Tab-separated table of C-alpha atoms in Angstrom:
chain	number	residue	atom	x	y	z
A	277	UNK	CA	22.772	52.125	75.053
A	278	UNK	CA	23.444	49.809	72.555
A	279	UNK	CA	25.110	46.448	73.272
A	280	UNK	CA	25.608	42.917	71.170
A	281	UNK	CA	25.776	39.462	72.802
A	282	UNK	CA	26.375	35.864	71.710
A	283	UNK	CA	22.648	34.243	71.311
A	284	UNK	CA	21.686	30.883	72.169
A	285	UNK	CA	17.966	29.348	71.595
A	286	UNK	CA	16.825	26.209	71.214
A	287	UNK	CA	13.438	25.185	70.211
A	288	UNK	CA	11.043	23.004	72.454
A	289	UNK	CA	8.138	20.715	72.807
A	290	UNK	CA	4.701	22.413	71.177
A	291	UNK	CA	1.517	22.439	73.053
A	292	UNK	CA	1.266	18.654	73.457
A	293	UNK	CA	2.453	15.527	73.027
A	294	UNK	CA	1.024	14.827	69.490
A	295	UNK	CA	3.033	17.855	68.779
A	296	UNK	CA	1.459	20.079	66.092
A	297	UNK	CA	3.766	22.224	65.427
A	298	UNK	CA	2.834	24.942	62.954
A	299	UNK	CA	5.898	26.023	59.843
A	300	UNK	CA	6.102	29.131	60.714
A	301	UNK	CA	7.437	29.097	64.200
A	302	UNK	CA	10.934	28.319	63.257
A	303	UNK	CA	12.800	31.420	61.836
A	304	UNK	CA	13.121	31.521	57.465
A	305	UNK	CA	16.307	32.747	57.831
A	306	UNK	CA	17.473	29.884	59.551
A	307	UNK	CA	17.147	27.342	56.567
A	308	UNK	CA	19.964	29.477	54.806
A	309	UNK	CA	22.590	29.360	57.110
A	310	UNK	CA	25.835	27.213	56.709
A	311	UNK	CA	26.376	24.151	59.304
A	312	UNK	CA	28.781	24.646	61.576
A	313	UNK	CA	31.296	22.284	62.979
A	314	UNK	CA	32.315	23.495	66.656
A	315	UNK	CA	35.928	23.515	66.557
A	316	UNK	CA	38.187	21.408	68.968
A	317	UNK	CA	41.405	22.953	67.807
A	318	UNK	CA	43.706	22.857	70.616
A	319	UNK	CA	45.564	25.956	72.103
A	320	UNK	CA	43.596	28.221	69.754
A	321	UNK	CA	40.865	30.588	71.150
A	322	UNK	CA	37.685	30.671	69.252
A	323	UNK	CA	37.383	33.212	66.420
A	324	UNK	CA	35.881	36.741	67.075
A	325	UNK	CA	36.617	36.869	71.027
A	326	UNK	CA	35.714	40.234	72.267
A	327	UNK	CA	38.725	41.185	74.546
A	328	UNK	CA	38.214	42.935	77.329
A	329	UNK	CA	40.950	44.786	80.188
A	330	UNK	CA	37.745	44.857	82.252
A	331	UNK	CA	38.224	42.790	85.274
A	332	UNK	CA	35.259	41.610	87.824
A	333	UNK	CA	36.102	41.309	91.727
A	334	UNK	CA	34.030	37.866	92.194
A	335	UNK	CA	36.442	36.921	95.496
A	336	UNK	CA	33.005	37.144	98.004
A	337	UNK	CA	32.496	33.851	96.206
A	338	UNK	CA	36.376	32.121	98.030
A	339	UNK	CA	35.361	28.553	97.229
A	340	UNK	CA	31.721	29.139	97.483
A	341	UNK	CA	28.110	29.080	95.504
A	342	UNK	CA	25.566	31.075	96.315
A	343	UNK	CA	22.109	29.433	96.255
A	344	UNK	CA	19.248	30.709	95.901
A	345	UNK	CA	16.192	29.526	95.801
A	346	UNK	CA	12.044	31.175	94.703
A	347	UNK	CA	8.777	29.952	95.035
A	348	UNK	CA	7.087	29.743	91.938
A	349	UNK	CA	3.666	30.902	90.458
A	350	UNK	CA	4.490	29.882	86.999
A	351	UNK	CA	1.491	31.137	83.621
A	352	UNK	CA	1.650	28.718	81.579
A	353	UNK	CA	-1.296	27.277	79.366
A	354	UNK	CA	-4.381	28.829	80.758
A	355	UNK	CA	-3.263	28.743	84.113
A	356	UNK	CA	-1.146	29.379	86.826
A	357	UNK	CA	1.059	27.024	88.662
A	358	UNK	CA	2.897	26.683	91.266
A	359	UNK	CA	6.730	25.732	91.421
A	360	UNK	CA	10.021	26.074	91.985
A	361	UNK	CA	13.106	28.231	91.039
A	362	UNK	CA	16.868	27.702	92.616
A	363	UNK	CA	19.990	30.019	91.293
A	364	UNK	CA	23.274	28.648	91.085
A	365	UNK	CA	26.449	30.955	90.911
A	366	UNK	CA	29.863	30.037	91.434
A	367	UNK	CA	33.478	31.243	89.905
A	368	UNK	CA	35.237	28.396	87.793
A	369	UNK	CA	38.337	28.462	85.164
A	370	UNK	CA	37.553	27.419	82.174
A	371	UNK	CA	39.068	26.720	78.913
A	372	UNK	CA	38.679	28.942	76.657
A	373	UNK	CA	39.506	26.386	72.904
A	374	UNK	CA	37.748	23.344	74.292
A	375	UNK	CA	34.669	25.157	76.252
A	376	UNK	CA	34.526	22.738	79.120
A	377	UNK	CA	35.699	23.462	82.979
A	378	UNK	CA	38.853	23.389	83.025
A	379	UNK	CA	40.296	20.686	85.561
A	380	UNK	CA	43.722	22.654	86.344
A	381	UNK	CA	42.711	25.745	87.306
A	382	UNK	CA	46.357	27.031	86.266
A	383	UNK	CA	46.019	26.297	83.029
A	384	UNK	CA	47.581	29.129	81.154
A	385	UNK	CA	44.479	28.691	78.291
A	386	UNK	CA	41.969	29.050	80.896
A	387	UNK	CA	39.926	31.754	81.510
A	388	UNK	CA	37.554	32.501	85.306
A	389	UNK	CA	34.141	31.909	84.453
A	390	UNK	CA	30.566	33.490	86.667
A	391	UNK	CA	28.458	30.415	86.636
A	392	UNK	CA	24.998	30.316	86.586
A	393	UNK	CA	23.288	27.316	86.946
A	394	UNK	CA	18.851	27.599	87.032
A	395	UNK	CA	16.234	25.141	87.545
A	396	UNK	CA	12.388	25.660	86.799
A	397	UNK	CA	10.373	22.814	88.010
A	398	UNK	CA	7.054	23.243	87.861
A	399	UNK	CA	3.534	21.026	87.018
A	400	UNK	CA	0.876	21.248	84.982
A	401	UNK	CA	-1.944	19.485	86.097
A	402	UNK	CA	-0.833	16.381	85.779
A	403	UNK	CA	2.444	16.427	84.630
A	404	UNK	CA	5.544	18.751	85.116
A	405	UNK	CA	8.534	19.950	83.880
A	406	UNK	CA	12.466	20.105	84.609
A	407	UNK	CA	13.598	22.710	82.375
A	408	UNK	CA	17.434	23.273	83.058
A	409	UNK	CA	20.008	27.096	81.892
A	410	UNK	CA	23.676	27.359	81.919
A	411	UNK	CA	25.493	30.026	80.871
A	412	UNK	CA	29.618	31.067	81.527
A	413	UNK	CA	30.371	34.495	80.948
A	414	UNK	CA	34.315	35.331	81.266
A	415	UNK	CA	34.796	37.826	84.064
A	416	UNK	CA	38.144	38.182	83.001
A	417	UNK	CA	40.570	39.250	79.531
A	418	UNK	CA	37.594	38.820	77.671
A	419	UNK	CA	33.332	41.175	77.133
A	420	UNK	CA	31.314	39.944	79.930
A	421	UNK	CA	28.050	40.859	77.160
A	422	UNK	CA	29.208	37.153	75.372
A	423	UNK	CA	29.267	33.858	77.265
A	424	UNK	CA	31.521	31.696	76.450
A	425	UNK	CA	28.648	28.749	76.665
A	426	UNK	CA	25.116	27.983	77.066
A	427	UNK	CA	23.267	24.665	77.214
A	428	UNK	CA	19.479	24.587	77.898
A	429	UNK	CA	17.614	20.823	78.565
A	430	UNK	CA	13.917	20.438	79.075
A	431	UNK	CA	11.899	17.115	79.947
A	432	UNK	CA	8.342	16.769	80.342
A	433	UNK	CA	6.314	14.036	80.239
A	434	UNK	CA	6.432	14.060	76.840
A	435	UNK	CA	9.977	13.928	75.698
A	436	UNK	CA	13.246	15.875	76.146
A	437	UNK	CA	15.403	17.976	73.834
A	438	UNK	CA	18.379	19.602	74.466
A	439	UNK	CA	21.119	22.685	73.039
A	440	UNK	CA	24.112	23.945	73.384
A	441	UNK	CA	25.219	26.875	72.002
A	442	UNK	CA	29.368	27.537	71.643
A	443	UNK	CA	31.436	31.172	71.218
A	444	UNK	CA	33.116	30.969	67.724
A	445	UNK	CA	32.478	34.108	65.953
A	446	UNK	CA	29.024	34.043	67.061
A	447	UNK	CA	27.511	30.802	68.105
A	448	UNK	CA	27.638	27.636	66.635
A	449	UNK	CA	24.608	26.204	68.446
A	450	UNK	CA	23.580	22.662	68.184
A	451	UNK	CA	20.166	20.883	68.636
A	452	UNK	CA	19.118	17.200	70.026
A	453	UNK	CA	15.519	16.668	69.947
A	454	UNK	CA	12.719	14.041	70.541
A	455	UNK	CA	10.475	15.424	67.893
A	456	UNK	CA	10.306	15.494	64.491
A	457	UNK	CA	10.072	18.886	63.462
A	458	UNK	CA	13.066	19.683	64.876
A	459	UNK	CA	14.630	16.466	64.798
A	460	UNK	CA	19.066	17.186	65.033
A	461	UNK	CA	20.218	20.135	63.713
A	462	UNK	CA	23.368	22.041	64.052
A	463	UNK	CA	23.824	25.587	62.890
A	464	UNK	CA	25.450	29.646	63.332
A	465	UNK	CA	24.050	32.253	64.893
A	466	UNK	CA	25.228	36.373	64.402
A	467	UNK	CA	25.420	38.009	67.898
A	468	UNK	CA	22.891	39.526	70.310
A	469	UNK	CA	22.624	40.462	73.436
A	470	UNK	CA	21.119	37.245	75.157
A	471	UNK	CA	17.713	37.059	77.429
A	472	UNK	CA	19.610	34.003	79.135
A	473	UNK	CA	22.685	35.838	80.255
A	474	UNK	CA	21.154	38.986	81.662
A	475	UNK	CA	21.369	37.750	85.356
A	476	UNK	CA	25.296	36.889	84.865
A	477	UNK	CA	25.382	40.579	84.326
A	478	UNK	CA	23.359	42.098	86.563
A	479	UNK	CA	25.709	39.984	89.167
A	480	UNK	CA	29.198	40.857	87.145
A	481	UNK	CA	27.938	44.437	87.080
A	482	UNK	CA	24.557	45.720	86.702
A	483	UNK	CA	26.722	48.873	84.281
A	484	UNK	CA	26.627	46.277	81.335
A	485	UNK	CA	22.567	45.916	81.603
A	486	UNK	CA	21.265	47.369	78.494
A	487	UNK	CA	19.394	50.532	78.434
A	488	UNK	CA	17.174	52.276	75.791
A	489	UNK	CA	16.008	50.665	72.506
A	490	UNK	CA	18.314	47.353	71.613
A	491	UNK	CA	18.222	44.504	70.106
A	492	UNK	CA	18.001	40.883	71.739
A	493	UNK	CA	17.646	37.008	70.885
A	494	UNK	CA	14.684	35.810	73.866
A	495	UNK	CA	15.947	33.085	76.257
A	496	UNK	CA	15.961	29.416	75.033
A	497	UNK	CA	12.490	28.701	78.070
A	498	UNK	CA	10.930	31.641	76.675
A	499	UNK	CA	10.676	30.647	73.056
A	500	UNK	CA	10.419	26.413	74.241
A	501	UNK	CA	7.144	28.147	75.613
A	502	UNK	CA	5.988	30.109	73.782
A	503	UNK	CA	6.662	28.810	70.489
A	504	UNK	CA	7.443	31.839	68.821
A	505	UNK	CA	10.230	32.463	66.177
A	506	UNK	CA	13.774	31.683	66.917
A	507	UNK	CA	14.860	35.355	65.926
A	508	UNK	CA	16.048	38.583	67.179
A	509	UNK	CA	13.216	41.402	68.194
A	510	UNK	CA	14.021	44.959	69.452
A	511	UNK	CA	13.953	46.020	73.634
A	512	UNK	CA	13.962	48.865	75.934
A	513	UNK	CA	15.617	48.379	78.527
A	514	UNK	CA	15.262	50.899	81.664
A	515	UNK	CA	16.720	51.060	85.524
A	516	UNK	CA	15.362	52.981	88.141
A	517	UNK	CA	15.907	52.246	92.564
A	518	UNK	CA	12.395	51.532	94.768
A	519	UNK	CA	12.397	51.178	97.473
A	520	UNK	CA	15.535	50.715	98.412
A	521	UNK	CA	16.631	48.236	95.681
A	522	UNK	CA	17.884	48.187	92.309
A	523	UNK	CA	15.083	47.142	88.877
A	524	UNK	CA	15.692	46.482	85.711
A	525	UNK	CA	13.320	46.202	83.565
A	526	UNK	CA	12.595	45.326	79.978
A	527	UNK	CA	9.635	44.761	77.133
A	528	UNK	CA	10.145	42.939	73.926
A	529	UNK	CA	6.588	44.707	72.185
A	530	UNK	CA	6.644	41.980	69.374
A	531	UNK	CA	6.169	39.279	71.954
A	532	UNK	CA	4.199	41.335	74.150
A	533	UNK	CA	6.393	39.938	76.683
A	534	UNK	CA	8.267	42.533	79.506
A	535	UNK	CA	10.123	41.327	82.856
A	536	UNK	CA	11.067	43.388	85.709
A	537	UNK	CA	14.282	42.267	88.365
A	538	UNK	CA	14.333	43.979	91.885
A	539	UNK	CA	18.190	43.261	92.823
A	540	UNK	CA	19.566	44.076	96.175
A	541	UNK	CA	22.899	46.265	95.576
A	542	UNK	CA	24.092	45.383	99.074
A	543	UNK	CA	24.447	41.886	99.336
A	544	UNK	CA	26.274	41.353	96.165
A	545	UNK	CA	23.183	42.256	94.038
A	546	UNK	CA	21.456	39.850	95.485
A	547	UNK	CA	18.365	38.351	92.972
A	548	UNK	CA	14.662	39.537	95.439
A	549	UNK	CA	12.332	38.369	93.120
A	550	UNK	CA	11.350	39.370	89.397
A	551	UNK	CA	8.830	38.617	87.272
A	552	UNK	CA	7.293	37.807	83.692
A	553	UNK	CA	4.729	38.101	82.258
A	554	UNK	CA	3.282	36.888	78.788
A	555	UNK	CA	0.533	35.513	76.723
A	556	UNK	CA	0.092	32.413	77.637
A	557	UNK	CA	-0.553	29.786	74.627
A	558	UNK	CA	-3.982	28.594	74.138
A	559	UNK	CA	-5.978	31.676	75.112
A	560	UNK	CA	-3.184	34.282	74.201
A	561	UNK	CA	-3.951	35.412	77.688
A	562	UNK	CA	-1.554	37.660	79.593
A	563	UNK	CA	-0.573	36.847	82.985
A	564	UNK	CA	2.004	37.407	84.825
A	565	UNK	CA	5.265	34.783	86.853
A	566	UNK	CA	6.217	35.400	89.992
A	567	UNK	CA	9.502	34.142	91.313
A	568	UNK	CA	10.057	35.501	94.629
A	569	UNK	CA	13.241	34.856	97.181
A	570	UNK	CA	13.095	31.567	99.655
A	571	UNK	CA	16.107	31.309	101.224
A	572	UNK	CA	19.615	31.664	100.354
A	573	UNK	CA	23.132	30.895	101.218
A	574	UNK	CA	26.942	30.844	100.197
A	575	UNK	CA	28.426	27.483	101.090
A	576	UNK	CA	30.127	24.196	99.020
A	577	UNK	CA	27.788	22.892	98.261
A	578	UNK	CA	29.579	20.139	96.720
A	579	UNK	CA	30.690	18.691	100.471
A	580	UNK	CA	27.190	18.489	101.070
A	581	UNK	CA	26.769	14.536	100.346
A	582	UNK	CA	26.238	12.654	102.904
A	583	UNK	CA	23.116	10.844	103.801
A	584	UNK	CA	22.214	13.545	107.343
A	585	UNK	CA	22.318	15.728	104.935
A	586	UNK	CA	19.371	16.463	103.890
A	587	UNK	CA	18.055	18.374	106.400
A	588	UNK	CA	19.694	20.972	105.327
A	589	UNK	CA	17.806	21.132	102.014
A	590	UNK	CA	15.021	22.516	104.285
A	591	UNK	CA	17.335	26.015	105.119
A	592	UNK	CA	15.858	26.685	101.503
A	593	UNK	CA	12.239	25.630	101.833
A	594	UNK	CA	12.860	23.446	98.388
A	595	UNK	CA	9.589	21.121	97.970
A	596	UNK	CA	11.368	19.248	94.884
C-alpha cells in the first residue's frame, strides 16, 4: 500500500558547536522552491485539504490525556546514552484555517484532532539534549494520513532551533535556527509520508500504516541527529504479530535505518516499546536506540499543578 502524507522537516545542530556542515546536507532541490507565506485568511480552509468520510472513535480519552513514559537507551555519536521519553496523546478542537487550538470547542471552523506531544531527553557525556515534537492529526472530516500541523524544537548546550509546518497544498515550512548555515528560512514541500505522523496513525488505526513500498520523509529528529539530506526516501513497511502484540516495522535502506514498534491492540493501541537501528555520526557504526514502557495512565494532568502533586511523578518513574 502506498500512501501520501504531508511532510515536515527541519535541520538541526551539527556534530559539535563548531557547526562544520557540508554543503550536501541540504538537498539541492530546496534551493529552487519558492517561499510561501502561511495562510491567515479567516474562514477559509487551507488549499488541497484531503476530505474523508471516516471518523475515528477516541472516546476513551474522555477529557483525559494518555501519558506514557519510556526508558531510553539513545544511540548517539560513538556510544549509547541513558535517557527518557514522554508521549502525551490527547484530543482537542483545532481551528482549520489558523491551525491552532480552538478556544471555543464548538467553533464551526474547527475539527477534532489527535495531538501527540513527544519529549526526548538524554545526555551525551557532560551536556544534554531536549527535543520536542508536536503532531496534530485530524480524526474527522479530513484524512488522518495528513497532519494539519507539525512542530519540532531542539535544544542542547550549543544552541536551539525551531521548525513549524502547516498543511497548505502540501506543507509550508518555517525554520528558525541559532546556526548561520541554517539561518531563518521558509519554503514549501510536496506531500509524502511523514515519519513524525506514524505514531498518530498507529494510535488512530493501524489500517492507516503503510505496508509494502512507500516513500517517507524521515522525522525531524532523525534528520537533525544524522545530518542527512532533507528529501524523501524509499521505504518498505510490514506488520505482523509476535507474542500477542501487533508489530509494525519499516526500513529506509538508503539511510540504513530500521524501526520496529510493538503495540498492544487491546489497550487502545498502546505503544509498548520500539527500537531504531541506524548508523551514528562520527564512526558510522550501526547502533540501536531502545525505548521501553515504564508507566502509563490516562488522566487530566493539567489539574495536577500543586506543590504536593510532584509525588505523582514517581508513578511514571520520571527522571527528568
